[in-house]
Amino acid sequence: MARWLGKVLPRAFYARDSRIVAPLLLNKLLESADGRVGRIVEVEAYCGALDEAAHTFRGKTARNATMFGPAGHMYVYFTYGMHWCCNAVCGKGEGWAVLIRALEPVAGLDAMRALRGTNDRDLCRGPARLTQAFGITGDEDGVDLVRGPSRFRITDDGRAPPADARASARIGISKAKDFPWRWSVPGNRFVSGSSKQA
DNA sequence: TGCGGGATTTACT
DNA sequence: GTAAATCCCGCAG
């Protein structure tokens, strides 16, 4: 049985609107059972039928079935021919989820460097980078983040979300790009995107 | 430091 | 057939 650095977030934490859950995930930890730990510094909410940019906007398919499943599971999808991205499923089966966009590396950096190279700032700065650093692939789609044998958990080590969390437009999408459903820790150098943005 | 374009495969139209 | 919730490298300034 793996030991986790922080307190594992309960199912009820996730079983809400992804726009509520997303900012609350800032400053939480993503942990793997083999000791890789990163602090969540950037997230985006995706909102099922409300949201043309969500994979679930047009209903259930084989690819997005996990996102319509129980909250607290991990939805992992493949994009651009080479990248995996990782979400926490939210709500009660509506097809809502929060995309984990960037982490500040906390522990297990050597294992991350082995997969990502030695530029520590870029280890987990971006949704496809962090999945590579943690070894997350389609094999992990649907695993439970709350209990069971899966290698991953999101935990709370007592640090509150930033009071001044920045809500801004989402990144890397062409539809519904004006909804301010991206949240980040202000000033954190591990947030993705241009180094100039606030 | 900042941009522009190629990589590469999956899922849906 | 084509666009995709991206990243990385090369080149210009």
XYZ file of N, CA and C (backbone and C1' of nucleotides) in Angstrom:
776
model
N 0.853 -1.200 0.000
C 0.000 0.000 0.000
C 0.883 1.242 0.000
N 0.665 2.064 -0.973
C 1.522 3.243 -1.097
C 1.205 4.269 -0.012
N 2.231 4.998 0.379
C 2.056 6.127 1.289
C 2.010 7.395 0.458
N 1.110 8.287 0.802
C 0.987 9.535 0.043
C 1.435 10.706 0.901
N 2.064 11.680 0.263
C 2.606 12.842 0.964
C 1.491 13.655 1.618
N 0.389 13.844 0.895
C -0.734 14.632 1.410
C -1.951 13.761 1.667
N -3.028 14.426 2.084
C -4.291 13.716 2.343
C -5.036 13.546 1.021
N -5.415 12.296 0.696
C -6.083 12.016 -0.580
C -7.444 12.716 -0.628
N -7.703 13.446 -1.709
C -8.982 14.152 -1.838
C -10.118 13.147 -2.000
N -11.236 13.349 -1.304
C -12.358 12.401 -1.363
C -13.178 12.572 -2.645
N -13.981 11.542 -2.940
C -14.835 11.563 -4.131
C -15.699 12.818 -4.172
N -16.224 13.218 -3.022
C -17.143 14.362 -2.994
C -16.476 15.646 -3.472
N -15.162 15.735 -3.310
C -14.449 16.922 -3.790
C -14.662 17.105 -5.288
N -14.629 15.985 -6.005
C -14.700 16.050 -7.464
C -16.136 16.146 -7.991
N -17.109 15.735 -7.180
C -18.478 15.548 -7.679
C -19.244 16.862 -7.765
N -18.575 17.888 -8.310
C -19.187 19.206 -8.462
C -18.863 19.730 -9.856
N -19.424 20.886 -10.181
C -19.133 21.549 -11.457
C -17.624 21.738 -11.608
N -17.110 21.425 -12.790
C -15.659 21.528 -12.997
C -15.148 22.956 -12.807
N -16.028 23.944 -12.998
C -15.596 25.338 -12.809
C -15.437 25.675 -11.329
N -16.085 24.893 -10.453
C -15.876 25.033 -9.003
C -14.618 24.283 -8.593
N -14.470 23.063 -9.122
C -13.359 22.205 -8.718
C -12.018 22.762 -9.197
N -12.000 23.309 -10.423
C -10.715 23.699 -11.030
C -9.884 24.635 -10.146
N -10.422 25.789 -9.709
C -9.568 26.675 -8.900
C -9.196 26.058 -7.553
N -10.039 25.141 -7.043
C -9.720 24.493 -5.762
C -8.561 23.515 -5.892
N -8.284 23.065 -7.125
C -7.168 22.127 -7.327
C -5.812 22.826 -7.308
N -5.801 24.155 -7.454
C -4.517 24.866 -7.413
C -3.857 24.661 -6.049
N -2.568 24.423 -6.075
C -1.742 24.159 -4.884
C -1.955 22.763 -4.294
N -2.810 21.930 -4.906
C -2.877 20.523 -4.504
C -1.701 19.778 -5.148
N -1.494 18.515 -4.729
C -0.373 17.725 -5.237
C -0.858 16.590 -6.130
N -0.206 16.394 -7.264
C -0.382 15.166 -8.039
C 0.760 14.235 -7.651
N 0.405 13.030 -7.162
C 1.427 12.092 -6.697
C 1.332 10.783 -7.464
N 2.497 10.174 -7.704
C 2.518 8.812 -8.228
C 3.042 7.898 -7.136
N 2.654 6.627 -7.208
C 3.005 5.671 -6.157
C 4.515 5.471 -6.057
N 5.252 5.791 -7.126
C 6.705 5.610 -7.072
C 7.432 6.893 -6.674
N 6.715 7.862 -6.107
C 7.391 8.976 -5.473
C 7.532 10.244 -6.285
N 6.924 10.282 -7.448
C 6.930 11.544 -8.189
C 5.797 12.431 -7.671
N 6.114 13.690 -7.351
C 5.127 14.609 -6.788
C 5.258 15.967 -7.468
N 4.100 16.553 -7.854
C 4.110 17.900 -8.418
C 2.962 18.708 -7.855
N 3.218 20.013 -7.616
C 2.155 20.888 -7.131
C 1.422 21.481 -8.324
N 0.084 21.392 -8.317
C -0.725 21.870 -9.442
C -0.738 23.393 -9.450
N -0.242 23.994 -10.545
C -0.184 25.459 -10.622
C -1.029 26.020 -11.759
N -1.624 25.145 -12.594
C -2.415 25.634 -13.718
C -3.422 24.565 -14.124
N -4.692 24.966 -14.290
C -5.767 24.037 -14.661
C -6.717 24.718 -15.651
N -7.516 23.888 -16.341
C -8.598 24.412 -17.173
C -9.834 23.553 -16.948
N -11.012 24.214 -16.903
C -12.274 23.487 -16.760
C -12.894 23.242 -18.140
N -13.445 22.039 -18.334
C -14.212 21.702 -19.533
C -15.597 21.247 -19.097
N -16.612 21.722 -19.818
C -17.972 21.699 -19.284
C -18.986 21.023 -20.198
N -18.685 19.838 -20.648
C -19.660 18.991 -21.326
C -20.497 19.725 -22.353
N -21.818 19.621 -22.217
C -22.742 20.137 -23.224
C -22.735 21.656 -23.308
N -22.182 22.342 -22.294
C -22.137 23.807 -22.310
C -20.998 24.345 -23.151
N -20.092 23.483 -23.560
C -18.746 23.924 -23.923
C -18.313 23.295 -25.243
N -18.328 24.091 -26.291
C -18.022 23.559 -27.612
C -16.602 23.014 -27.706
N -15.724 23.463 -26.822
C -14.333 22.998 -26.858
C -14.150 21.668 -26.118
N -15.144 21.220 -25.372
C -15.012 19.970 -24.608
C -15.186 18.763 -25.531
N -14.427 17.718 -25.280
C -14.580 16.492 -26.065
C -15.986 15.923 -25.923
N -16.661 16.241 -24.836
C -17.982 15.678 -24.545
C -19.121 16.520 -25.105
N -18.810 17.613 -25.819
C -19.864 18.527 -26.288
C -20.891 17.810 -27.151
N -20.453 16.867 -27.987
C -21.373 16.190 -28.906
C -21.784 14.809 -28.425
N -21.673 14.582 -27.135
C -22.172 13.326 -26.598
C -21.089 12.269 -26.435
N -21.529 11.114 -25.974
C -20.602 10.061 -25.570
C -20.051 9.292 -26.769
N -18.758 9.046 -26.758
C -18.111 8.195 -27.759
C -17.162 7.257 -27.013
N -16.546 6.349 -27.760
C -15.623 5.413 -27.121
C -14.463 6.167 -26.479
N -14.024 7.243 -27.156
C -12.864 7.974 -26.639
C -13.160 8.682 -25.326
N -14.334 9.354 -25.233
C -14.579 10.221 -24.078
C -15.441 9.571 -22.996
N -15.666 8.264 -23.098
C -16.561 7.581 -22.153
C -16.147 7.824 -20.703
N -14.841 7.863 -20.452
C -14.367 8.063 -19.074
C -14.854 9.385 -18.502
N -14.937 10.388 -19.367
C -15.326 11.729 -18.906
C -16.798 11.779 -18.486
N -17.609 10.838 -18.987
C -19.006 10.733 -18.560
C -19.155 9.811 -17.354
N -18.062 9.230 -16.905
C -18.111 8.267 -15.806
C -18.049 8.949 -14.457
N -17.789 8.156 -13.402
C -17.795 8.695 -12.051
C -16.693 9.722 -11.816
N -17.007 10.704 -10.954
C -16.033 11.727 -10.597
C -14.855 11.105 -9.869
N -13.715 11.789 -9.957
C -12.524 11.312 -9.253
C -11.736 10.282 -10.028
N -12.115 10.031 -11.273
C -11.309 9.161 -12.131
C -10.484 10.040 -13.078
N -9.456 9.446 -13.667
C -8.572 10.186 -14.558
C -8.983 9.930 -16.008
N -9.218 11.016 -16.753
C -9.500 10.921 -18.191
C -8.217 11.298 -18.929
N -7.647 10.333 -19.665
C -6.414 10.561 -20.408
C -6.724 10.423 -21.895
N -6.366 11.434 -22.679
C -6.631 11.369 -24.116
C -5.355 11.679 -24.893
N -5.355 11.248 -26.135
C -4.208 11.394 -27.025
C -4.495 12.490 -28.045
N -3.526 13.351 -28.308
C -3.788 14.426 -29.270
C -2.539 14.782 -30.064
N -2.729 15.455 -31.169
C -1.652 15.917 -32.042
C -0.699 14.795 -32.434
N -1.212 13.570 -32.474
C -0.403 12.472 -32.966
C 0.705 12.007 -32.054
N 0.940 12.673 -30.930
C 2.081 12.285 -30.099
C 1.965 12.617 -28.625
N 0.912 13.277 -28.198
C 0.865 13.754 -26.822
C -0.323 13.192 -26.048
N -0.078 12.888 -24.770
C -1.145 12.514 -23.852
C -1.455 13.673 -22.924
N -2.741 13.843 -22.569
C -3.130 14.867 -21.610
C -4.036 14.256 -20.553
N -3.974 14.806 -19.361
C -4.565 14.205 -18.163
C -5.593 15.123 -17.522
N -6.793 14.586 -17.269
C -7.869 15.338 -16.634
C -8.363 14.619 -15.394
N -8.959 15.389 -14.462
C -9.719 14.802 -13.362
C -11.196 14.946 -13.706
N -11.920 13.813 -13.756
C -13.349 13.843 -14.074
C -14.117 14.442 -12.902
N -15.075 15.341 -13.215
C -15.859 16.017 -12.184
C -17.351 15.753 -12.375
N -18.155 16.310 -11.478
C -19.601 16.268 -11.606
C -20.192 14.900 -11.323
N -21.349 14.647 -11.936
C -22.090 13.410 -11.682
C -22.432 12.730 -12.998
N -21.471 12.665 -13.904
C -21.711 11.988 -15.168
C -22.123 12.890 -16.308
N -21.930 14.212 -16.147
C -22.344 15.164 -17.182
C -21.285 15.373 -18.268
N -20.127 14.745 -18.127
C -19.059 14.978 -19.093
C -18.222 16.199 -18.749
N -18.043 16.459 -17.466
C -17.230 17.582 -17.010
C -15.871 17.069 -16.547
N -14.842 17.896 -16.724
C -13.513 17.505 -16.246
C -12.631 18.742 -16.119
N -11.543 18.557 -15.390
C -10.537 19.610 -15.244
C -9.232 19.102 -15.841
N -8.716 19.823 -16.833
C -7.427 19.495 -17.439
C -6.303 20.020 -16.549
N -5.370 19.138 -16.186
C -4.186 19.554 -15.430
C -3.159 20.077 -16.442
N -2.848 21.365 -16.386
C -2.008 21.990 -17.412
C -0.549 22.150 -17.010
N -0.272 22.295 -15.712
C 1.125 22.497 -15.315
C 1.314 22.175 -13.841
N 2.507 21.663 -13.523
C 2.876 21.328 -12.150
C 4.230 21.960 -11.817
N 4.394 22.278 -10.530
C 5.718 22.623 -10.029
C 6.313 21.360 -9.428
N 7.429 20.851 -9.966
C 7.996 19.596 -9.462
C 8.369 19.716 -7.986
N 7.995 18.698 -7.191
C 8.238 18.717 -5.747
C 9.159 17.574 -5.332
N 8.949 16.383 -5.873
C 9.756 15.214 -5.496
C 9.825 14.252 -6.670
N 10.825 13.391 -6.634
C 10.995 12.428 -7.713
C 11.523 13.064 -8.985
N 12.278 14.157 -8.837
C 12.729 14.887 -10.025
C 13.665 14.063 -10.910
N 14.433 13.170 -10.295
C 15.353 12.364 -11.104
C 14.596 11.464 -12.070
N 13.487 10.881 -11.591
C 12.671 10.033 -12.465
C 12.059 10.865 -13.592
N 11.679 12.095 -13.282
C 11.118 12.975 -14.318
C 12.201 13.363 -15.333
N 13.391 13.692 -14.829
C 14.478 14.103 -15.733
C 14.848 12.971 -16.688
N 14.732 11.737 -16.207
C 15.074 10.591 -17.058
C 14.167 10.532 -18.281
N 12.920 11.026 -18.135
C 11.966 10.989 -19.242
C 11.910 12.308 -20.005
N 12.359 13.407 -19.387
C 12.084 14.735 -19.929
C 13.340 15.555 -20.224
N 14.514 15.127 -19.744
C 15.691 15.984 -19.884
C 15.936 16.783 -18.620
N 16.957 17.631 -18.651
C 17.439 18.242 -17.407
C 16.983 19.677 -17.192
N 16.155 20.201 -18.096
C 15.627 21.547 -17.878
C 14.465 21.466 -16.882
N 14.765 21.759 -15.597
C 13.761 21.529 -14.551
C 12.516 22.386 -14.726
N 12.669 23.573 -15.300
C 11.485 24.427 -15.456
C 10.481 23.798 -16.410
N 10.972 23.042 -17.395
C 10.089 22.458 -18.399
C 9.642 21.032 -18.086
N 10.010 20.511 -16.912
C 9.665 19.114 -16.599
C 8.156 18.885 -16.685
N 7.379 19.805 -16.108
C 5.924 19.616 -16.008
C 5.168 20.867 -16.457
N 5.805 21.740 -17.262
C 5.184 23.011 -17.652
C 4.463 22.831 -18.981
N 3.205 22.381 -18.892
C 2.402 22.096 -20.077
C 1.745 20.735 -19.927
N 0.522 20.583 -20.436
C -0.256 19.362 -20.191
C 0.388 18.094 -20.739
N 1.062 18.180 -21.881
C 1.683 16.976 -22.432
C 3.026 16.697 -21.761
N 3.682 17.753 -21.286
C 4.962 17.554 -20.602
C 4.770 16.827 -19.286
N 3.756 17.219 -18.530
C 3.611 16.600 -17.205
C 3.207 15.133 -17.318
N 2.423 14.777 -18.328
C 2.091 13.360 -18.485
C 3.337 12.568 -18.843
N 4.223 13.166 -19.634
C 5.465 12.473 -19.976
C 6.334 12.301 -18.730
N 6.436 13.362 -17.916
C 7.273 13.296 -16.708
C 6.770 12.255 -15.721
N 5.445 12.036 -15.690
C 4.849 11.072 -14.765
C 4.641 9.701 -15.402
N 4.935 9.572 -16.683
C 4.723 8.294 -17.349
C 3.259 7.946 -17.533
N 2.408 8.972 -17.702
C 0.971 8.748 -17.885
C 0.674 8.556 -19.369
N 0.004 7.440 -19.727
C -0.401 7.179 -21.110
C -1.859 6.716 -21.113
N -2.326 6.335 -22.287
C -3.696 5.851 -22.416
C -3.995 4.655 -21.518
N -2.969 3.951 -21.098
C -3.196 2.833 -20.180
C -3.817 3.293 -18.867
N -3.615 4.580 -18.546
C -4.110 5.100 -17.266
C -5.501 5.697 -17.411
N -6.072 5.718 -18.632
C -7.399 6.298 -18.810
C -8.407 5.537 -17.967
N -9.155 6.266 -17.164
C -10.201 5.655 -16.347
C -9.788 5.204 -14.968
N -8.501 5.324 -14.611
C -8.100 4.857 -13.281
C -8.667 5.781 -12.204
N -8.834 5.207 -11.022
C -9.457 5.912 -9.909
C -8.408 6.726 -9.153
N -8.688 8.021 -8.942
C -7.762 8.898 -8.210
C -8.053 8.913 -6.717
N -9.073 8.190 -6.286
C -9.496 8.262 -4.886
C -9.144 6.996 -4.111
N -9.362 5.833 -4.711
C -9.040 4.581 -4.026
C -8.705 3.512 -5.057
N -8.319 2.329 -4.578
C -7.996 1.263 -5.503
C -6.507 1.250 -5.822
N -6.114 0.387 -6.742
C -4.699 0.110 -6.960
C -3.990 1.087 -7.887
N -4.651 2.148 -8.340
C -4.013 2.958 -9.369
C -2.768 3.659 -8.831
N -1.887 4.031 -9.742
C -0.584 4.604 -9.385
C -0.668 6.079 -9.020
N -1.842 6.712 -9.144
C -1.905 8.167 -9.021
C -2.977 8.627 -8.036
N -2.667 9.736 -7.349
C -3.611 10.383 -6.457
C -3.418 11.891 -6.558
N -4.501 12.645 -6.251
C -4.356 14.084 -6.004
C -4.584 14.281 -4.516
N -3.644 14.974 -3.853
C -3.682 15.087 -2.401
C -3.525 16.535 -1.954
N -3.831 16.735 -0.659
C -3.797 18.063 -0.046
C -2.772 18.030 1.078
N -1.728 18.840 0.962
C -0.728 18.878 2.027
C -0.906 20.104 2.914
N -2.085 20.721 2.869
C -2.401 21.802 3.792
C -2.247 23.195 3.216
N -1.739 23.300 2.002
C -1.616 24.626 1.415
C -2.919 24.993 0.711
N -3.506 26.137 1.078
C -4.782 26.563 0.488
C -4.571 27.034 -0.939
N -5.630 26.994 -1.756
C -5.530 27.601 -3.085
C -5.217 29.084 -2.940
N -4.529 29.681 -3.906
C -4.202 31.100 -3.801
C -5.461 31.947 -3.774
N -5.507 32.935 -2.877
C -6.678 33.806 -2.784
C -6.826 34.645 -4.049
N -5.710 34.902 -4.724
C -5.732 35.745 -5.913
C -5.552 34.921 -7.187
N -6.079 33.687 -7.195
C -5.973 32.828 -8.379
C -6.496 33.574 -9.599
N -5.741 33.505 -10.671
C -6.075 34.234 -11.884
C -6.968 33.383 -12.789
N -8.148 33.920 -13.151
C -8.993 33.281 -14.159
C -8.720 33.954 -15.486
N -8.486 33.154 -16.530
C -8.193 33.741 -17.830
C -8.706 32.823 -18.929
N -8.563 33.252 -20.180
C -9.040 32.468 -21.311
C -8.190 31.211 -21.448
N -8.812 30.157 -21.978
C -8.104 28.883 -22.114
C -7.116 28.931 -23.276
N -6.219 27.960 -23.298
C -5.082 27.955 -24.219
C -5.172 26.760 -25.154
N -4.786 26.964 -26.404
C -4.592 25.836 -27.300
C -5.870 25.284 -27.912
N -6.955 26.040 -27.880
C -8.220 25.580 -28.447
C -8.697 26.609 -29.464
N -9.588 26.187 -30.381
C -10.081 27.113 -31.392
C -11.553 27.460 -31.177
N -12.260 26.654 -30.365
C -13.673 26.920 -30.114
C -13.871 27.378 -28.680
N -14.874 28.225 -28.465
C -15.232 28.665 -27.116
C -14.017 29.148 -26.344
N -13.128 29.831 -27.068
C -11.855 30.187 -26.432
C -11.986 31.375 -25.496
N -13.134 32.043 -25.491
C -13.265 33.239 -24.665
C -13.777 32.974 -23.252
N -14.226 31.754 -22.976
C -14.666 31.465 -21.607
C -13.459 31.501 -20.670
N -13.507 32.282 -19.589
C -12.354 32.401 -18.683
C -12.305 31.232 -17.712
N -12.058 30.053 -18.248
C -12.122 28.842 -17.439
C -10.738 28.223 -17.203
N -9.704 29.051 -17.314
C -8.348 28.617 -16.989
C -7.914 29.333 -15.713
N -7.350 28.585 -14.790
C -6.895 29.197 -13.545
C -5.422 28.864 -13.329
N -4.672 29.841 -12.785
C -3.267 29.595 -12.513
C -2.844 30.315 -11.239
N -1.708 29.867 -10.694
C -1.132 30.499 -9.506
C -0.340 31.723 -9.973
N -0.734 32.933 -9.575
C -0.078 34.134 -10.090
C 1.419 34.141 -9.791
N 2.199 34.476 -10.786
C 3.625 34.642 -10.592
C 4.431 33.366 -10.555
N 3.776 32.204 -10.583
C 4.535 30.952 -10.512
C 5.257 30.681 -11.827
N 6.546 30.394 -11.741
C 7.335 30.282 -12.957
C 7.120 28.965 -13.677
N 6.344 28.058 -13.073
C 6.072 26.776 -13.721
C 4.747 26.762 -14.473
N 4.053 27.916 -14.521
C 2.826 28.034 -15.310
C 3.196 28.053 -16.791
N 2.379 27.375 -17.631
C 2.708 27.270 -19.052
C 2.317 28.547 -19.800
N 2.670 28.607 -21.056
C 2.379 29.777 -21.865
C 3.538 30.747 -21.851
N 3.312 31.907 -22.432
C 4.368 32.909 -22.534
C 4.874 33.338 -21.164
N 6.169 33.583 -21.059
C 6.740 34.019 -19.786
C 6.313 35.445 -19.442
N 5.694 36.146 -20.399
C 5.300 37.538 -20.151
C 3.957 37.655 -19.447
N 3.111 36.648 -19.568
C 1.751 36.821 -19.056
C 1.716 36.819 -17.532
N 0.718 37.492 -16.983
C 0.648 37.706 -15.532
C 0.438 36.423 -14.761
P 16.093 35.126 -22.485
O 14.879 35.710 -23.368
C 14.573 37.089 -23.333
C 13.706 37.409 -24.523
C 12.374 36.632 -24.550
O 11.339 37.550 -24.888
C 13.570 36.253 -26.570
P 9.819 37.100 -24.879
O 9.473 36.895 -26.423
C 9.836 37.907 -27.349
C 9.524 37.440 -28.760
C 8.230 36.614 -28.883
O 7.484 37.073 -30.000
C 10.044 35.425 -29.817
P 5.966 36.684 -30.196
O 6.023 35.722 -31.470
C 5.949 36.299 -32.770
C 6.536 35.342 -33.789
C 5.705 34.094 -34.036
O 4.657 34.264 -35.016
C 8.049 33.597 -33.890
P 4.695 34.559 -36.549
O 5.212 33.226 -37.258
C 6.324 33.286 -38.167
C 6.721 31.896 -38.600
C 5.549 31.013 -39.038
O 5.921 30.320 -40.224
C 6.782 29.913 -37.340
P 4.787 29.659 -41.135
O 5.206 28.130 -41.130
C 6.538 27.771 -41.482
C 6.879 26.410 -40.927
C 5.852 25.312 -41.255
O 6.545 24.143 -41.633
C 6.250 25.361 -38.952
P 5.877 23.112 -42.604
O 6.490 21.737 -42.069
C 7.863 21.695 -41.669
C 8.045 20.620 -40.618
C 7.231 19.344 -40.868
O 8.028 18.217 -40.563
C 6.686 20.235 -38.743
P 7.576 16.782 -40.990
O 7.360 16.062 -39.590
C 8.386 16.139 -38.612
C 7.861 15.604 -37.292
C 7.035 14.313 -37.424
O 7.428 13.420 -36.412
C 5.782 15.961 -36.287
P 7.488 11.879 -36.678
O 6.008 11.409 -36.349
C 5.599 11.326 -35.006
C 4.100 11.110 -34.943
C 3.585 10.050 -35.934
O 2.642 9.235 -35.263
C 2.391 12.032 -36.189
P 2.522 7.690 -35.755
O 1.121 7.225 -35.142
C 0.780 7.544 -33.818
C -0.707 7.856 -33.726
C -1.588 6.993 -34.636
O -2.846 6.790 -34.015
C -2.020 9.195 -35.059
P -3.173 5.419 -33.257
O -4.407 5.871 -32.341
C -4.293 7.058 -31.579
C -5.494 7.980 -31.802
C -6.789 7.238 -32.145
O -7.662 7.403 -31.048
C -6.497 9.201 -33.466
P -9.009 6.550 -30.938
O -10.106 7.620 -31.322
C -9.992 8.935 -30.794
C -10.992 9.841 -31.471
C -12.330 9.164 -31.795
O -13.359 10.081 -31.530
C -11.369 10.017 -33.775
P -14.878 9.586 -31.460
O -15.593 10.605 -32.448
C -15.253 11.997 -32.358
C -15.381 12.658 -33.709
C -16.739 12.411 -34.391
O -17.247 13.639 -34.865
C -14.975 11.940 -35.873
P -18.808 13.741 -35.384
O -18.653 14.355 -36.844
C -17.757 15.447 -37.063
C -17.645 15.751 -38.547
C -18.972 15.666 -39.314
O -19.035 16.729 -40.253
C -17.398 14.171 -40.268
P -8.099 10.698 -48.601
O -8.742 11.942 -47.842
C -9.665 12.755 -48.568
C -10.175 13.818 -47.633
C -9.092 14.767 -47.120
O -9.655 16.066 -47.017
C -10.060 13.573 -45.297
P -8.657 17.379 -46.833
O -8.909 17.707 -45.282
C -10.225 17.800 -44.777
C -10.167 17.946 -43.267
C -8.956 18.747 -42.774
O -9.371 19.550 -41.710
C -8.988 16.682 -41.711
P -8.850 21.079 -41.590
O -9.291 21.402 -40.078
C -10.524 20.882 -39.597
C -10.319 20.330 -38.201
C -9.409 21.182 -37.310
O -10.016 21.270 -36.039
C -8.597 18.973 -37.380
P -9.459 22.241 -34.900
O -8.938 21.177 -33.820
C -9.802 20.148 -33.385
C -9.006 19.116 -32.606
C -8.048 19.708 -31.552
O -8.215 19.022 -30.326
C -6.905 18.183 -32.938
P -9.143 19.784 -29.253
O -8.121 20.308 -28.154
C -7.578 21.622 -28.182
C -6.887 21.898 -26.868
C -5.759 20.931 -26.534
O -4.814 21.556 -25.672
C -7.473 20.671 -24.965
P -3.536 22.371 -26.290
O -2.624 21.183 -26.835
C -2.138 20.170 -25.945
C -0.681 19.890 -26.245
C 0.297 20.964 -25.771
O 1.204 20.361 -24.877
C 0.752 20.340 -28.015
P 2.397 21.226 -24.158
O 3.683 20.823 -25.014
C 3.978 19.438 -25.164
C 5.111 19.234 -26.148
C 6.379 20.014 -25.823
O 7.465 19.116 -25.905
C 5.729 20.403 -28.061
P 8.901 19.492 -25.256
O 9.837 19.678 -26.526
C 9.788 18.704 -27.563
C 10.450 19.263 -28.796
C 11.687 20.104 -28.495
O 12.775 19.617 -29.247
C 10.206 21.269 -29.936
P 14.280 20.095 -28.920
O 14.777 20.550 -30.360
C 14.321 19.854 -31.523
C 14.308 20.814 -32.690
C 15.560 21.699 -32.765
O 16.108 21.650 -34.069
C 13.610 23.017 -32.862
P 17.630 22.206 -34.273
O 17.409 23.310 -35.401
C 16.488 23.071 -36.463
C 16.053 24.386 -37.072
C 17.197 25.375 -37.278
O 17.097 25.957 -38.565
C 15.484 26.380 -36.002
P 18.363 26.776 -39.207
O 17.811 28.273 -39.246
C 16.548 28.525 -39.869
C 16.031 29.872 -39.421
C 17.067 31.003 -39.508
O 16.502 32.114 -40.170
C 16.046 30.990 -37.399
P 17.468 33.280 -40.804
O 16.766 34.581 -40.229
C 15.341 34.692 -40.285
C 14.877 35.698 -39.241
C 15.681 37.001 -39.236
O 14.770 38.078 -39.141
C 15.680 36.050 -37.087
P 15.225 39.591 -39.496
O 15.357 40.281 -38.066
C 14.206 40.418 -37.230
C 14.674 40.818 -35.852
C 15.685 41.964 -35.847
O 15.210 43.031 -35.023
C 16.395 40.184 -34.449
